[in-house]
Every structure is written in structure tokens, then in C-alpha cells.
């Protein structure tokens, strides 16, 4: 079945001067892939991975161009224009994405970049965007476990930190204390479920939760020390940014880890760094 607004793999069934036709099945018939996006050497019977959407005439069309986001996804997009029906965003295709006024949390202006959720409007069947996320999220129970790895995209900033969309389905939050390093609107990354609160809301962390996190970091520190000749100029006195740049971890976790290594006699903590303990 053809999925509008997503990638499909379709067979080439006809070659014409202005492109090729792909087999869209009983629902869509022949779907045109215009000449300017047909891969060189394409022949009858080839199966091509294409993105299916509506052109400016609202006809179903294929492209090998890669959109910035598919239907059901979230992405940071640039507003390239506004008319009486809404704003238009560049999503990587020749036809810009409409964000109707009714789907704007505030009036969008040309030139700004905003987070957008792409969906298919049930009434018109068209692919459109929305900046009103709440009606798309938390529609199903969040059956996550503490420590579970998830995929997130940073969607908003708040006084508490950064709100993120988890696996495209639920809201989560990075508190400012957890948001070390560079988080920004539109960034996609992996994260870990830190806590599921009594109200069902989810707190996130950039690091694994619990002892596994410390053990992994300890191994990383020891390996780095061996590679660097036994000394690294980073210690518990270093700034959070310095520690994150070297080990991609928070200062609190770093201090806990080197403290454990020190107690085991594996390292020496000096004023300007840490050193492998070469005493037998």
C-alpha cells in the first residue's frame, strides 16, 4: 500500500520523455517520477526508493529528493513565506509545506525557524504542518522503563530546561542540570529515561542511569589515560564544559567515577589532572 508523505519502493513500469511512471497499485495507478529526479541508467523493472507527496496541482507525484521530515515526524523548518491561508516552510522539496493559521500557536513570520510536526489533514488529504504539538503527543500510555534508551528531538525551551519529543509520541523533559553540553531546538539525539513521575511525566537524561553509566565512563577514562601516556589534564576542579568536551559527561558523574577509580588505587587525582597510578 502506498504511503503518502513517506518513502515507498516502487517499480518502474513506463519510460517517457518527461520521466518515468511507477506502479502505484489500484489506489494510485501510474505515479510520475519527473525526469529531473530520475536516477541515471533507470530502466523498466527497476525498483526505486521514492518519496510520495502532492505536487502544486495536488496530484500524487514521486521524487528522489530527500525531504527534511516525513509525515508523522518533527523537524526544525525555515518559514519562507506567508499568505492569507497560512505560512509556508521549506521542507526540502520543490513544493513548500503549508502550515495553516489554525495550526499555528502564534503567527509565523518569514525567515524564522520553528519546530513543525508534519501530518496528513483528514478533511483534505493534504500534507500540512503544525506547531501545536499537544494534540499529537501523549495519546497512548508511556510504557517506558527507567534507564531505557530513547530517541528524542528537542522541541521547546522552558524555565525548567528543554522539552523533547520521545520516539515521536510523548513529551519528556531535560532539566537544566541535565542539559550540559549543547542542546538546541531541532537537535536529534539519543537519551535515557531518568524518571517517570507520579503524574506520568517523563524526565530525561543524556546519560545512562545507574551503575552502568559509571562503569562505562570508568573504562573510558582508563583507556584514555593509557592512550595519552598516563595523564589527562582534566580533574574534579575542571569546569563542566571542559569535562563534557573530553568525556561527554556531567561533572557530577565524572567526579563520582574518578573517586571510585581513586579508591581502587587505579588513578591519582592531581590539581591539574588525573594520572594512572603506576605503583604496584
Short mmCIF file of C-alpha atoms in Angstrom, two decimals:
data_model
loop_
_atom_site.label_atom_id
_atom_site.label_comp_id
_atom_site.label_asym_id
_atom_site.label_seq_id
_atom_site.Cartn_x
_atom_site.Cartn_y
_atom_site.Cartn_z
CA UNK A 1 0.00 0.00 0.00
CA UNK A 2 1.30 3.44 -0.98
CA UNK A 3 2.08 5.72 1.97
CA UNK A 4 1.63 9.39 1.16
CA UNK A 5 4.24 11.61 2.78
CA UNK A 6 6.67 8.75 3.28
CA UNK A 7 9.21 6.70 1.36
CA UNK A 8 8.00 3.85 -0.82
CA UNK A 9 9.83 1.38 -3.06
CA UNK A 10 8.03 1.24 -6.41
CA UNK A 11 8.63 -0.48 -9.74
CA UNK A 12 9.32 1.41 -12.96
CA UNK A 13 6.61 0.40 -15.45
CA UNK A 14 6.92 3.01 -18.21
CA UNK A 15 9.61 5.28 -19.65
CA UNK A 16 8.58 8.65 -21.15
CA UNK A 17 10.41 11.77 -22.33
CA UNK A 18 9.46 13.70 -19.18
CA UNK A 19 10.36 11.00 -16.66
CA UNK A 20 9.18 7.53 -15.69
CA UNK A 21 5.95 6.11 -14.37
CA UNK A 22 5.94 3.97 -11.24
CA UNK A 23 3.42 1.33 -10.25
CA UNK A 24 1.12 2.91 -7.68
CA UNK A 25 -1.23 -0.04 -7.49
CA UNK A 26 -5.01 0.04 -7.65
CA UNK A 27 -5.29 3.11 -5.41
CA UNK A 28 -2.99 5.47 -7.33
CA UNK A 29 -2.34 3.89 -10.73
CA UNK A 30 0.71 5.25 -12.53
CA UNK A 31 2.74 7.71 -10.46
CA UNK A 32 5.07 10.10 -12.28
CA UNK A 33 8.69 10.47 -11.28
CA UNK A 34 9.77 13.63 -13.15
CA UNK A 35 12.83 13.47 -15.38
CA UNK A 36 14.92 15.80 -13.23
CA UNK A 37 14.81 13.36 -10.30
CA UNK A 38 15.15 10.07 -12.24
CA UNK A 39 18.45 8.30 -11.39
CA UNK A 40 20.81 7.86 -14.34
CA UNK A 41 20.51 4.49 -16.03
CA UNK A 42 17.00 3.77 -14.77
CA UNK A 43 15.25 1.08 -16.83
CA UNK A 44 11.97 -0.83 -16.91
CA UNK A 45 11.53 -3.15 -13.97
CA UNK A 46 13.85 -1.22 -11.67
CA UNK A 47 12.61 -0.65 -8.16
CA UNK A 48 13.25 2.85 -6.85
CA UNK A 49 13.02 4.27 -3.35
CA UNK A 50 10.97 7.44 -3.74
CA UNK A 51 9.12 9.92 -1.59
CA UNK A 52 5.42 10.27 -2.45
CA UNK A 53 3.60 13.56 -1.99
CA UNK A 54 1.28 16.03 -3.76
CA UNK A 55 2.59 18.49 -6.35
CA UNK A 56 1.36 22.08 -6.86
CA UNK A 57 -1.64 20.71 -8.78
CA UNK A 58 -2.48 18.38 -5.87
CA UNK A 59 -1.57 15.38 -8.00
CA UNK A 60 0.25 12.43 -6.44
CA UNK A 61 3.88 12.56 -7.54
CA UNK A 62 7.17 10.85 -6.73
CA UNK A 63 10.61 12.30 -6.11
CA UNK A 64 14.06 11.05 -5.24
CA UNK A 65 14.74 14.35 -3.49
CA UNK A 66 15.02 13.88 0.27
CA UNK A 67 12.60 15.84 2.47
CA UNK A 68 13.75 17.08 5.86
CA UNK A 69 10.89 15.23 7.54
CA UNK A 70 8.23 12.64 6.73
CA UNK A 71 4.57 12.55 7.72
CA UNK A 72 4.39 11.78 11.42
CA UNK A 73 7.77 13.37 12.13
CA UNK A 74 9.06 16.53 13.76
CA UNK A 75 11.69 18.88 12.34
CA UNK A 76 13.00 22.41 12.60
CA UNK A 77 11.99 24.21 9.39
CA UNK A 78 12.52 27.69 7.95
CA UNK A 79 9.46 29.79 7.10
CA UNK A 80 9.83 31.01 3.52
CA UNK A 81 6.56 32.87 3.06
CA UNK A 82 3.11 33.70 4.36
CA UNK A 83 -0.23 34.20 2.61
CA UNK A 84 -3.87 34.56 3.53
CA UNK A 85 -4.15 30.82 4.19
CA UNK A 86 -1.07 30.34 6.36
CA UNK A 87 2.71 30.13 6.38
CA UNK A 88 4.92 28.04 4.13
CA UNK A 89 8.02 26.17 5.27
CA UNK A 90 10.93 24.76 3.30
CA UNK A 91 10.99 21.03 3.95
CA UNK A 92 13.46 20.12 1.22
CA UNK A 93 11.02 19.59 -1.67
CA UNK A 94 10.01 21.78 -4.58
CA UNK A 95 6.56 22.37 -3.11
CA UNK A 96 6.75 24.11 0.26
CA UNK A 97 4.87 22.79 3.29
CA UNK A 98 1.74 24.68 4.32
CA UNK A 99 1.22 25.48 8.00
CA UNK A 100 -2.40 26.72 8.19
CA UNK A 101 -3.20 29.61 10.53
CA UNK A 102 -5.33 27.22 12.57
CA UNK A 103 -2.23 25.09 13.20
CA UNK A 104 -0.01 27.95 14.39
CA UNK A 105 0.44 28.58 18.10
CA UNK A 106 1.35 32.14 17.13
CA UNK A 107 1.56 33.95 13.81
CA UNK A 108 4.64 32.72 11.96
CA UNK A 109 6.86 35.13 10.06
CA UNK A 110 9.08 34.70 7.02
CA UNK A 111 12.70 33.96 7.86
CA UNK A 112 12.22 32.38 11.26
CA UNK A 113 12.91 28.74 12.07
CA UNK A 114 10.35 26.75 14.03
CA UNK A 115 9.66 23.20 15.11
CA UNK A 116 6.94 21.63 12.98
CA UNK A 117 5.02 18.38 13.15
CA UNK A 118 4.04 17.06 9.71
CA UNK A 119 0.76 15.21 9.30
CA UNK A 120 -1.97 14.40 6.78
CA UNK A 121 -5.09 16.51 7.16
CA UNK A 122 -8.06 14.12 7.32
CA UNK A 123 -10.51 16.54 5.70
CA UNK A 124 -8.45 17.48 2.64
CA UNK A 125 -5.97 14.60 2.48
CA UNK A 126 -3.16 17.13 2.09
CA UNK A 127 0.21 17.05 3.81
CA UNK A 128 0.45 20.02 6.18
CA UNK A 129 2.41 21.16 9.20
CA UNK A 130 1.50 22.18 12.73
CA UNK A 131 3.22 23.92 15.62
CA UNK A 132 0.50 22.73 18.02
CA UNK A 133 2.12 19.57 19.31
CA UNK A 134 -0.01 18.60 22.29
CA UNK A 135 -2.76 17.03 20.20
CA UNK A 136 -0.23 14.65 18.62
CA UNK A 137 1.55 13.59 21.81
CA UNK A 138 0.80 11.54 24.92
CA UNK A 139 -2.13 9.84 23.18
CA UNK A 140 -1.00 6.42 24.40
CA UNK A 141 0.38 5.29 27.77
CA UNK A 142 4.10 5.91 28.12
CA UNK A 143 5.31 2.39 28.86
CA UNK A 144 8.96 3.25 29.32
CA UNK A 145 11.36 1.88 31.92
CA UNK A 146 13.89 3.87 33.91
CA UNK A 147 17.22 3.63 32.08
CA UNK A 148 15.61 2.83 28.72
CA UNK A 149 17.31 4.35 25.68
CA UNK A 150 15.03 6.51 23.54
CA UNK A 151 15.30 8.79 20.51
CA UNK A 152 14.37 12.41 21.10
CA UNK A 153 14.21 15.74 19.32
CA UNK A 154 14.47 18.99 21.26
CA UNK A 155 11.24 20.89 20.66
CA UNK A 156 10.91 23.73 23.19
CA UNK A 157 12.69 25.57 25.97
CA UNK A 158 11.06 26.26 29.33
CA UNK A 159 12.09 27.79 32.64
CA UNK A 160 12.90 24.26 33.82
CA UNK A 161 15.00 23.20 30.85
CA UNK A 162 14.31 21.61 27.46
CA UNK A 163 11.15 19.82 26.37
CA UNK A 164 11.76 16.95 23.97
CA UNK A 165 9.59 14.64 21.90
CA UNK A 166 10.30 11.00 22.78
CA UNK A 167 10.13 8.47 19.93
CA UNK A 168 7.72 10.82 18.16
CA UNK A 169 4.98 10.00 20.68
CA UNK A 170 5.47 11.53 24.13
CA UNK A 171 6.73 14.63 25.89
CA UNK A 172 9.86 14.46 28.02
CA UNK A 173 11.95 17.00 29.88
CA UNK A 174 15.67 17.63 30.34
CA UNK A 175 16.14 19.70 33.47
CA UNK A 176 18.76 22.43 33.17
CA UNK A 177 21.02 20.44 35.48
CA UNK A 178 20.89 17.54 32.99
CA UNK A 179 21.26 19.70 29.90
CA UNK A 180 25.04 20.07 29.95
CA UNK A 181 26.65 20.31 26.56
CA UNK A 182 24.90 21.88 23.63
CA UNK A 183 21.17 21.28 23.38
CA UNK A 184 19.17 23.36 20.93
CA UNK A 185 15.79 23.37 19.24
CA UNK A 186 15.71 20.77 16.49
CA UNK A 187 18.60 18.66 17.75
CA UNK A 188 18.01 14.93 17.46
CA UNK A 189 19.84 12.58 19.79
CA UNK A 190 19.55 9.51 21.95
CA UNK A 191 18.65 9.93 25.61
CA UNK A 192 17.71 7.85 28.62
CA UNK A 193 14.59 7.78 30.77
CA UNK A 194 15.72 9.11 34.13
CA UNK A 195 12.42 9.12 35.99
CA UNK A 196 8.72 8.54 35.39
CA UNK A 197 6.92 10.90 37.75
CA UNK A 198 3.66 10.08 39.59
CA UNK A 199 1.80 12.38 37.19
CA UNK A 200 3.10 10.32 34.26
CA UNK A 201 5.54 12.94 33.00
CA UNK A 202 8.97 11.77 31.95
CA UNK A 203 12.33 13.19 32.99
CA UNK A 204 15.22 12.56 30.63
CA UNK A 205 18.99 12.30 30.92
CA UNK A 206 21.78 12.49 28.37
CA UNK A 207 23.49 9.61 30.12
CA UNK A 208 22.72 6.10 31.22
CA UNK A 209 21.13 5.87 34.61
CA UNK A 210 22.78 3.98 37.46
CA UNK A 211 25.95 1.92 37.83
CA UNK A 212 26.26 1.03 34.14
CA UNK A 213 26.89 4.68 33.39
CA UNK A 214 29.70 4.90 35.94
CA UNK A 215 31.28 1.62 34.81
CA UNK A 216 31.25 2.68 31.15
CA UNK A 217 32.82 6.03 32.00
CA UNK A 218 35.46 4.41 34.21
CA UNK A 219 36.56 2.20 31.33
CA UNK A 220 36.61 5.20 29.01
CA UNK A 221 38.78 7.19 31.43
CA UNK A 222 41.27 4.36 31.93
CA UNK A 223 41.51 3.76 28.18
CA UNK A 224 42.07 7.48 27.54
CA UNK A 225 44.80 7.59 30.19
CA UNK A 226 46.61 4.70 28.55
CA UNK A 227 46.37 6.34 25.13
CA UNK A 228 47.54 9.72 26.48
CA UNK A 229 50.61 8.34 28.20
CA UNK A 230 49.13 8.12 31.67
CA UNK A 231 47.96 11.72 32.20
CA UNK A 232 44.92 13.77 31.21
CA UNK A 233 44.68 17.48 32.14
CA UNK A 234 41.11 17.18 33.41
CA UNK A 235 40.24 16.84 37.09
CA UNK A 236 37.43 17.39 39.57
CA UNK A 237 38.48 21.06 39.55
CA UNK A 238 37.81 21.43 35.82
CA UNK A 239 34.72 23.23 34.54
CA UNK A 240 31.62 21.27 33.47
CA UNK A 241 32.22 22.35 29.86
CA UNK A 242 35.82 21.10 29.90
CA UNK A 243 34.73 17.74 31.30
CA UNK A 244 31.90 17.41 28.80
CA UNK A 245 34.22 18.26 25.88
CA UNK A 246 36.60 15.44 26.80
CA UNK A 247 34.32 12.75 28.20
CA UNK A 248 30.77 13.74 27.14
CA UNK A 249 29.53 13.50 30.71
CA UNK A 250 28.41 15.74 33.55
CA UNK A 251 30.81 16.98 36.20
CA UNK A 252 28.89 15.14 38.93
CA UNK A 253 29.20 11.79 37.17
CA UNK A 254 32.86 12.44 36.35
CA UNK A 255 33.69 13.23 39.99
CA UNK A 256 31.87 10.12 41.18
CA UNK A 257 33.70 7.95 38.67
CA UNK A 258 37.23 9.22 39.30
CA UNK A 259 36.50 8.99 43.02
CA UNK A 260 35.79 5.30 42.56
CA UNK A 261 38.94 4.80 40.49
CA UNK A 262 40.98 6.61 43.14
CA UNK A 263 39.61 4.40 45.93
CA UNK A 264 40.57 1.33 43.91
CA UNK A 265 44.10 2.70 43.60
CA UNK A 266 43.90 2.91 39.81
CA UNK A 267 44.49 6.66 39.45
CA UNK A 268 45.97 9.62 41.27
CA UNK A 269 43.94 12.83 41.32
CA UNK A 270 46.20 15.85 40.94
CA UNK A 271 45.42 19.55 40.98
CA UNK A 272 45.68 19.93 37.21
CA UNK A 273 44.54 16.50 36.06
CA UNK A 274 44.39 12.77 36.69
CA UNK A 275 47.21 10.27 36.35
CA UNK A 276 47.41 6.50 36.13
CA UNK A 277 48.75 5.01 39.34
CA UNK A 278 51.80 3.03 38.27
CA UNK A 279 52.62 1.85 41.77
CA UNK A 280 52.41 -1.91 42.20
#
